[in-house]
Structures are given as C-alpha cells and as structure tokens.
Short mmCIF file of C-alpha atoms in Angstrom, two decimals:
data_model
loop_
_atom_site.label_atom_id
_atom_site.label_comp_id
_atom_site.label_asym_id
_atom_site.label_seq_id
_atom_site.Cartn_x
_atom_site.Cartn_y
_atom_site.Cartn_z
CA UNK A 1 107.29 122.60 71.76
CA UNK A 2 103.64 122.47 70.68
CA UNK A 3 101.19 120.75 73.02
CA UNK A 4 99.85 118.27 70.49
CA UNK A 5 98.42 114.82 71.19
CA UNK A 6 101.58 113.24 69.83
CA UNK A 7 103.89 115.34 71.98
CA UNK A 8 101.77 114.70 75.08
CA UNK A 9 102.07 110.96 74.36
CA UNK A 10 105.84 111.34 73.95
CA UNK A 11 105.96 113.22 77.27
CA UNK A 12 104.22 110.32 78.98
CA UNK A 13 106.74 107.93 77.39
CA UNK A 14 109.60 110.08 78.69
CA UNK A 15 108.15 109.96 82.22
CA UNK A 16 107.74 106.17 82.04
CA UNK A 17 111.29 105.68 80.72
CA UNK A 18 112.80 107.84 83.47
CA UNK A 19 110.90 105.95 86.17
CA UNK A 20 112.00 102.61 84.76
CA UNK A 21 115.68 103.55 84.27
CA UNK A 22 116.05 105.11 87.72
CA UNK A 23 113.88 102.50 89.44
CA UNK A 24 111.33 105.07 90.59
CA UNK A 25 107.70 104.41 91.41
CA UNK A 26 105.69 104.68 88.21
CA UNK A 27 103.30 107.58 87.70
CA UNK A 28 99.54 107.34 87.62
CA UNK A 29 97.56 109.02 84.83
CA UNK A 30 96.79 111.93 87.13
CA UNK A 31 100.47 112.27 87.96
CA UNK A 32 101.45 112.41 84.29
CA UNK A 33 98.67 114.93 83.64
CA UNK A 34 100.00 117.12 86.47
CA UNK A 35 103.55 116.93 85.04
CA UNK A 36 102.26 118.01 81.63
CA UNK A 37 100.29 120.86 83.22
CA UNK A 38 103.42 121.98 85.10
CA UNK A 39 105.38 121.82 81.85
CA UNK A 40 102.94 124.24 80.20
CA UNK A 41 103.09 126.43 83.29
CA UNK A 42 106.89 126.62 82.99
CA UNK A 43 106.56 128.22 79.54
CA UNK A 44 103.39 130.16 80.50
CA UNK A 45 101.43 128.95 77.49
CA UNK A 46 98.46 126.58 77.34
CA UNK A 47 99.48 125.51 73.81
CA UNK A 48 103.14 124.70 74.54
CA UNK A 49 105.24 122.24 76.54
CA UNK A 50 108.63 122.91 78.11
CA UNK A 51 111.67 121.05 76.79
CA UNK A 52 113.65 121.69 79.99
CA UNK A 53 113.74 117.96 80.65
CA UNK A 54 116.42 118.21 83.33
CA UNK A 55 114.12 120.34 85.49
CA UNK A 56 111.14 118.11 84.73
CA UNK A 57 113.21 115.09 85.75
CA UNK A 58 114.07 116.71 89.09
CA UNK A 59 110.36 117.26 89.76
CA UNK A 60 109.65 113.60 88.97
CA UNK A 61 112.42 112.41 91.30
CA UNK A 62 111.17 114.55 94.17
CA UNK A 63 107.59 113.43 93.48
CA UNK A 64 108.85 109.87 93.84
CA UNK A 65 110.24 110.77 97.27
CA UNK A 66 106.86 112.08 98.48
CA UNK A 67 105.07 109.05 97.03
CA UNK A 68 107.38 106.72 98.96
CA UNK A 69 106.79 108.63 102.20
CA UNK A 70 103.06 108.21 101.64
CA UNK A 71 103.53 104.47 100.92
CA UNK A 72 101.76 104.95 97.58
CA UNK A 73 101.92 102.40 94.79
CA UNK A 74 102.03 105.19 92.20
CA UNK A 75 103.16 108.81 91.98
CA UNK A 76 99.89 110.72 92.13
CA UNK A 77 99.07 114.32 91.23
CA UNK A 78 99.27 115.41 94.89
CA UNK A 79 102.86 114.15 95.08
CA UNK A 80 103.79 116.24 92.03
CA UNK A 81 102.08 119.27 93.61
CA UNK A 82 104.07 118.75 96.79
CA UNK A 83 107.34 118.51 94.87
CA UNK A 84 106.60 121.76 93.00
CA UNK A 85 105.50 123.56 96.17
CA UNK A 86 108.59 122.51 98.11
CA UNK A 87 110.90 123.57 95.28
CA UNK A 88 109.24 126.99 95.36
CA UNK A 89 109.48 127.11 99.16
CA UNK A 90 113.22 126.36 99.16
CA UNK A 91 113.85 129.26 96.77
CA UNK A 92 111.23 131.62 98.13
CA UNK A 93 112.80 133.27 101.19
CA UNK A 94 112.92 136.74 99.63
CA UNK A 95 109.38 136.40 98.28
CA UNK A 96 108.15 135.47 101.77
CA UNK A 97 109.99 138.41 103.33
CA UNK A 98 108.39 140.84 100.87
CA UNK A 99 104.96 139.35 101.58
CA UNK A 100 105.58 139.76 105.33
CA UNK A 101 106.54 143.42 104.84
CA UNK A 102 103.34 144.03 102.87
CA UNK A 103 101.29 142.27 105.54
CA UNK A 104 102.77 144.31 108.42
CA UNK A 105 102.52 147.60 106.51
CA UNK A 106 106.23 148.21 105.91
CA UNK A 107 105.47 148.08 102.19
CA UNK A 108 102.20 149.94 101.63
CA UNK A 109 99.73 148.05 99.43
CA UNK A 110 96.01 148.79 99.78
CA UNK A 111 93.57 146.05 98.68
CA UNK A 112 90.33 147.24 100.27
CA UNK A 113 89.69 150.98 99.79
CA UNK A 114 88.82 153.25 96.86
CA UNK A 115 91.25 156.07 96.04
CA UNK A 116 91.46 158.55 93.14
CA UNK A 117 94.78 158.81 91.31
CA UNK A 118 96.17 155.63 92.89
CA UNK A 119 96.34 152.09 91.56
CA UNK A 120 98.14 148.77 92.10
CA UNK A 121 100.47 147.74 89.30
CA UNK A 122 102.09 144.33 88.90
CA UNK A 123 105.72 143.46 88.27
CA UNK A 124 107.89 140.33 88.25
CA UNK A 125 111.11 139.87 90.21
CA UNK A 126 113.58 137.18 89.08
CA UNK A 127 116.16 135.92 91.56
CA UNK A 128 118.16 132.87 90.54
CA UNK A 129 115.84 129.90 90.00
CA UNK A 130 112.71 131.70 91.17
CA UNK A 131 110.50 134.40 89.69
CA UNK A 132 107.55 135.89 91.53
CA UNK A 133 105.04 138.68 91.19
CA UNK A 134 105.09 141.79 93.35
CA UNK A 135 102.43 144.54 93.42
CA UNK A 136 103.53 148.18 93.29
CA UNK A 137 101.52 151.22 94.35
CA UNK A 138 101.46 153.77 91.53
CA UNK A 139 100.27 157.33 92.22
CA UNK A 140 99.53 160.32 89.99
CA UNK A 141 99.24 164.01 90.84
CA UNK A 142 97.62 166.42 88.39
CA UNK A 143 98.04 170.20 88.15
CA UNK A 144 98.03 173.17 85.80
CA UNK A 145 101.14 173.57 83.67
CA UNK A 146 102.85 172.94 80.34
CA UNK A 147 105.27 170.23 81.41
CA UNK A 148 102.99 167.36 80.42
CA UNK A 149 103.86 163.96 81.88
CA UNK A 150 106.74 163.85 84.34
CA UNK A 151 108.09 160.38 85.01
CA UNK A 152 109.55 160.61 88.52
CA UNK A 153 111.44 157.34 87.95
CA UNK A 154 113.19 158.80 84.93
CA UNK A 155 113.89 162.12 86.63
CA UNK A 156 115.55 160.26 89.51
CA UNK A 157 117.53 158.09 87.03
CA UNK A 158 115.56 154.97 88.02
CA UNK A 159 113.54 154.67 84.81
CA UNK A 160 114.64 152.59 81.83
CA UNK A 161 114.14 153.45 78.15
CA UNK A 162 111.12 151.19 77.61
CA UNK A 163 109.38 152.65 80.66
CA UNK A 164 110.04 156.17 79.38
CA UNK A 165 108.55 155.19 76.01
CA UNK A 166 105.44 153.93 77.78
CA UNK A 167 105.04 157.28 79.56
CA UNK A 168 105.28 159.19 76.28
CA UNK A 169 102.57 156.96 74.78
CA UNK A 170 100.20 158.14 77.52
CA UNK A 171 100.42 161.70 76.23
CA UNK A 172 99.68 160.39 72.75
CA UNK A 173 96.54 158.65 74.00
CA UNK A 174 95.17 161.75 75.76
CA UNK A 175 95.96 163.93 72.74
CA UNK A 176 94.21 161.55 70.36
CA UNK A 177 91.25 160.94 72.67
CA UNK A 178 90.56 164.30 74.29
CA UNK A 179 92.86 167.08 73.13
CA UNK A 180 92.33 167.27 69.38
CA UNK A 181 90.57 170.65 69.80
CA UNK A 182 92.16 171.89 73.03
CA UNK A 183 95.80 172.22 74.15
CA UNK A 184 97.04 169.54 76.53
CA UNK A 185 97.78 171.96 79.37
CA UNK A 186 98.64 169.92 82.42
CA UNK A 187 101.45 168.58 84.52
CA UNK A 188 101.06 164.99 85.66
CA UNK A 189 103.65 163.45 87.94
CA UNK A 190 103.73 159.64 87.94
CA UNK A 191 105.57 157.64 90.60
CA UNK A 192 106.13 154.06 91.68
CA UNK A 193 105.91 154.42 95.46
CA UNK A 194 108.56 152.70 97.62
CA UNK A 195 110.53 151.71 94.53
CA UNK A 196 114.29 151.89 94.97
CA UNK A 197 115.51 149.93 91.95
CA UNK A 198 115.37 150.65 88.23
CA UNK A 199 111.92 150.41 86.67
CA UNK A 200 111.87 149.31 83.04
CA UNK A 201 109.45 147.86 80.54
CA UNK A 202 106.10 149.21 79.36
CA UNK A 203 103.86 146.63 81.06
CA UNK A 204 102.64 149.28 83.53
CA UNK A 205 101.66 151.86 80.90
CA UNK A 206 97.95 150.93 80.95
CA UNK A 207 98.07 150.97 84.77
CA UNK A 208 99.52 154.48 84.76
CA UNK A 209 96.90 155.65 82.26
CA UNK A 210 94.06 154.38 84.45
CA UNK A 211 95.51 156.32 87.38
CA UNK A 212 95.73 159.47 85.21
CA UNK A 213 92.09 159.13 84.09
CA UNK A 214 91.08 158.61 87.72
CA UNK A 215 92.97 161.73 88.84
CA UNK A 216 91.48 163.81 86.02
CA UNK A 217 87.90 162.63 86.54
CA UNK A 218 88.13 162.55 90.35
CA UNK A 219 86.64 159.04 90.34
CA UNK A 220 88.20 156.61 92.84
CA UNK A 221 89.70 153.29 91.76
CA UNK A 222 88.95 150.06 93.58
CA UNK A 223 92.30 149.25 95.24
CA UNK A 224 91.35 145.59 95.41
CA UNK A 225 92.05 145.39 91.68
CA UNK A 226 95.57 145.30 90.27
CA UNK A 227 96.46 145.91 86.64
CA UNK A 228 99.06 144.85 84.10
CA UNK A 229 99.35 145.41 80.37
CA UNK A 230 100.89 147.89 77.97
CA UNK A 231 98.82 150.31 75.91
CA UNK A 232 99.19 151.96 72.53
CA UNK A 233 98.18 155.49 71.53
CA UNK A 234 94.75 154.28 70.42
CA UNK A 235 93.94 152.80 73.84
CA UNK A 236 94.31 149.14 72.87
CA UNK A 237 95.70 146.88 75.60
CA UNK A 238 98.74 144.85 74.50
CA UNK A 239 100.14 141.55 75.89
CA UNK A 240 102.97 141.36 78.42
CA UNK A 241 105.13 138.65 80.01
CA UNK A 242 105.07 136.98 83.41
CA UNK A 243 101.28 137.00 83.59
CA UNK A 244 100.94 134.02 85.96
CA UNK A 245 103.57 135.26 88.41
CA UNK A 246 101.86 138.66 88.50
CA UNK A 247 98.42 137.22 89.21
CA UNK A 248 99.72 134.85 91.87
CA UNK A 249 101.76 137.59 93.55
CA UNK A 250 98.73 139.84 93.97
CA UNK A 251 96.53 136.92 95.03
CA UNK A 252 98.96 136.12 97.86
CA UNK A 253 98.76 139.73 99.09
CA UNK A 254 94.95 139.75 98.95
CA UNK A 255 94.79 136.41 100.75
CA UNK A 256 97.13 137.68 103.48
CA UNK A 257 95.05 140.86 103.94
CA UNK A 258 91.73 139.02 103.62
CA UNK A 259 89.79 138.09 100.49
CA UNK A 260 86.52 140.04 100.28
CA UNK A 261 85.13 139.02 96.88
CA UNK A 262 85.92 142.39 95.29
CA UNK A 263 89.60 141.75 94.54
CA UNK A 264 91.22 140.60 91.36
CA UNK A 265 93.40 141.54 88.42
CA UNK A 266 92.95 143.11 84.99
CA UNK A 267 95.03 141.46 82.27
CA UNK A 268 95.28 141.93 78.49
CA UNK A 269 92.74 139.79 76.61
CA UNK A 270 95.56 138.57 74.36
CA UNK A 271 97.27 137.04 77.42
CA UNK A 272 94.39 134.66 78.23
CA UNK A 273 96.05 131.78 76.39
CA UNK A 274 99.03 132.15 78.75
CA UNK A 275 96.99 131.61 81.92
CA UNK A 276 98.38 128.68 83.90
CA UNK A 277 97.73 129.82 87.48
CA UNK A 278 97.77 127.67 90.61
CA UNK A 279 94.81 125.47 91.46
CA UNK A 280 94.15 127.55 94.59
CA UNK A 281 93.47 130.62 92.46
CA UNK A 282 91.22 128.68 90.09
CA UNK A 283 89.12 127.50 93.04
CA UNK A 284 89.00 131.02 94.47
CA UNK A 285 87.77 132.38 91.13
CA UNK A 286 85.09 129.69 90.96
CA UNK A 287 83.89 130.69 94.43
CA UNK A 288 83.76 134.38 93.52
CA UNK A 289 86.47 135.30 96.05
CA UNK A 290 88.92 136.54 93.41
CA UNK A 291 88.44 137.73 89.84
CA UNK A 292 90.47 137.77 86.63
CA UNK A 293 89.24 140.27 84.04
CA UNK A 294 90.55 140.27 80.48
CA UNK A 295 90.31 143.65 78.76
CA UNK A 296 91.00 144.82 75.22
CA UNK A 297 90.73 148.60 75.60
CA UNK A 298 91.28 151.32 78.18
CA UNK A 299 87.56 152.10 78.13
CA UNK A 300 86.74 148.53 79.21
CA UNK A 301 89.30 148.63 81.99
CA UNK A 302 88.34 152.01 83.47
CA UNK A 303 84.71 150.89 83.73
CA UNK A 304 85.74 147.86 85.80
CA UNK A 305 88.06 149.90 88.01
CA UNK A 306 85.64 152.76 88.74
CA UNK A 307 82.23 151.21 88.14
CA UNK A 308 81.34 154.19 85.91
CA UNK A 309 80.61 154.14 82.17
CA UNK A 310 83.69 155.11 80.14
CA UNK A 311 81.64 157.10 77.63
CA UNK A 312 81.59 156.96 73.83
CA UNK A 313 82.40 160.00 71.75
CA UNK A 314 79.33 161.67 70.24
CA UNK A 315 79.18 162.92 66.62
CA UNK A 316 79.85 166.48 67.86
CA UNK A 317 83.10 165.35 69.50
CA UNK A 318 81.85 165.41 73.11
CA UNK A 319 81.38 162.39 75.39
CA UNK A 320 78.32 160.79 76.96
CA UNK A 321 76.93 162.51 80.05
CA UNK A 322 78.17 161.21 83.40
CA UNK A 323 81.00 159.24 81.83
CA UNK A 324 84.65 158.97 82.91
CA UNK A 325 85.86 160.42 79.61
CA UNK A 326 83.56 163.45 79.92
CA UNK A 327 84.75 164.19 83.47
CA UNK A 328 88.40 163.86 82.38
CA UNK A 329 87.78 166.06 79.33
CA UNK A 330 86.15 168.78 81.44
CA UNK A 331 89.13 168.73 83.79
CA UNK A 332 91.52 169.19 80.85
CA UNK A 333 89.43 172.14 79.65
CA UNK A 334 89.54 173.66 83.14
CA UNK A 335 93.32 173.20 83.38
CA UNK A 336 93.77 174.87 79.99
CA UNK A 337 91.55 177.77 81.02
CA UNK A 338 93.44 178.20 84.30
CA UNK A 339 96.75 178.32 82.44
CA UNK A 340 95.52 180.98 80.04
CA UNK A 341 94.21 183.09 82.94
CA UNK A 342 97.54 182.77 84.73
CA UNK A 343 99.56 183.76 81.68
CA UNK A 344 97.20 186.52 80.57
CA UNK A 345 95.45 187.87 83.68
CA UNK A 346 92.67 190.32 83.02
#
C-alpha cells in the first residue's frame, strides 16, 4: 500500500496493538521507524509499505525477544535490526556458501583489475524464504564473420526466451548506432561464465552490451563495477527487479575481497526510487568506499566503466575523436573489410 502519513500512522497503531495483545514490550519511536523502513524494503519501494502483516508480526515478536535479553524498557531500532539479521542468517546457508566459494576463488569474480570484453553482471537467486544477489562474470569474444551475436547460453539450451530477446536487441542497438552505412560483419560470442543453470530475463542486456563495446574498442572495464539493467535498441537503460538484493550481493563480495574505493554498481536511473539497501552500504557510500551510479543511457554507463568519453555523433555521421564509440566503429569497419577480403581475395 502507499506510504502516506495516514498509512504510516496506521502501521504504528498496528504495532502498538500487537504488542498490547501479546503482552510484548512496547516499541520506541525508532523501533517503529525501523519496522516501517523494513516494510518498504520488503516491497523494494520507497513509496510503498508491505501488507504482509504476518511476516511483520514475526519480526516484532523476535525483536521483543532481543529487547528482553538486553533488559530494555522498549524495543529499539537495534533490536529490530538484530531480528532481521538473524532471520536472514537462519535462511542464508547457501548464500554464505556461494560467498565462500567466491572468496576462495572456486567461483571466479574479479573486483580489482581492468579487463577488456569482461564485466560483472548481477542476478538474484530465490530459495524458499530468502532471495539474494549473486554476481556473474560475463565475457565476450569478437571476430570476423556473418553470424552476428551468438548467445552461448541459448546454444547450450541454458538460455530462456527473454534472455534471447535481450541478445537480439543488442544487434539492433549496434545497427542503429554504428552500422547504418556499413554491414554488421562480426561474430560475437557472449557467455555467462561458470553458469550451470538456465539464464532468463533481460536484466543483463545492458551489461552484455557494455562488454561488447569494450571488446570492440579494446578499452578495459573496471572489474570493481558491476552492472544491472535492460536496454532498448536506442540505448536507453530500463528498470529491472531485485535491485537491492543485487547491490547487496555485490557489496558482500567486494567487502570480502577488500573495499578499495573504486568499487560499486551501475543501476537504471528509473530504479532509484526502489533503493532500500542496508545501513552498512549507506555508510560505505557516504565514506566513498562503495559507489552506486544511476545511468539513463549506454553512453553514460560506458564512460563510467572505462573512464573514456563515449563520443557524440557528428553531423557527418562519425564520432568524436578518441571516444569509445569511434574506436568501436573503426573496429566494425575493419571487421567488414577483413570479411570482404576473405570472400573476394585479390
């Protein structure tokens, strides 16, 4: 429901009624505020409140337990935090195992180097009561050919329909942006590394496009940045779901491998109203240890990832000197020329 003043007041009344009926310790103002914040976090929207009152009630009851152990007269915000954290801990065995495998190198995730044609994407895994974010290494290889974009997930029967649609949109973007006057003569193989389950959804399409532009231009991508968001054929970044889980999942990996002030995530600008991340991440952002960038276009995102100007199109159809788009365009021209020479050798 909408997070209006009236509904917030009704939420506080619900909390008070539950505490009175079940003879719990009453909540302080900070405790009620934390419950309301958690309610918005449950629906991943700053303007909404969850109506899953059974789950909210369980959090209040467990908060009461921690308040009693602390001999507190009221349930404070820290008691609510502890209840939420312990609920996550009880359901988080698989999440912890995955984090351990990333930390010891069994699952390869790079958060410190710069690599061309490689990027960290973000996905959400849902297991029973718990959902959590997991980074995925996405790689792209580019060569001369006519095959266009080859989705390795689809070819191996691990790609869903929405993911395949996202891959086809990438070809539409390059055609519209760079190949209006030249044939799109390339073969680009895209893979989710160490992925053994079906990949579906288009939330990684912008991520894959950044990796393609990096491979074409030869410019390395900062591996400390992870990306989520779908893209349309005009290069506009579109909203996706599970934004908070994705950010928190990558933050945990960066924290385990060591925060260096250059790490962060790129999210769609239209998802900013859904941000309800943990307090730890908010503090880390304030200190400059971790960053959250909101982007509206591919050009904005590629500049953040490579540190190089994306490049506007000039009136004559070319791109600005030294830009990512110009380097990628020149590579496409070279690939087309190589194909023609191969087919029609002199």
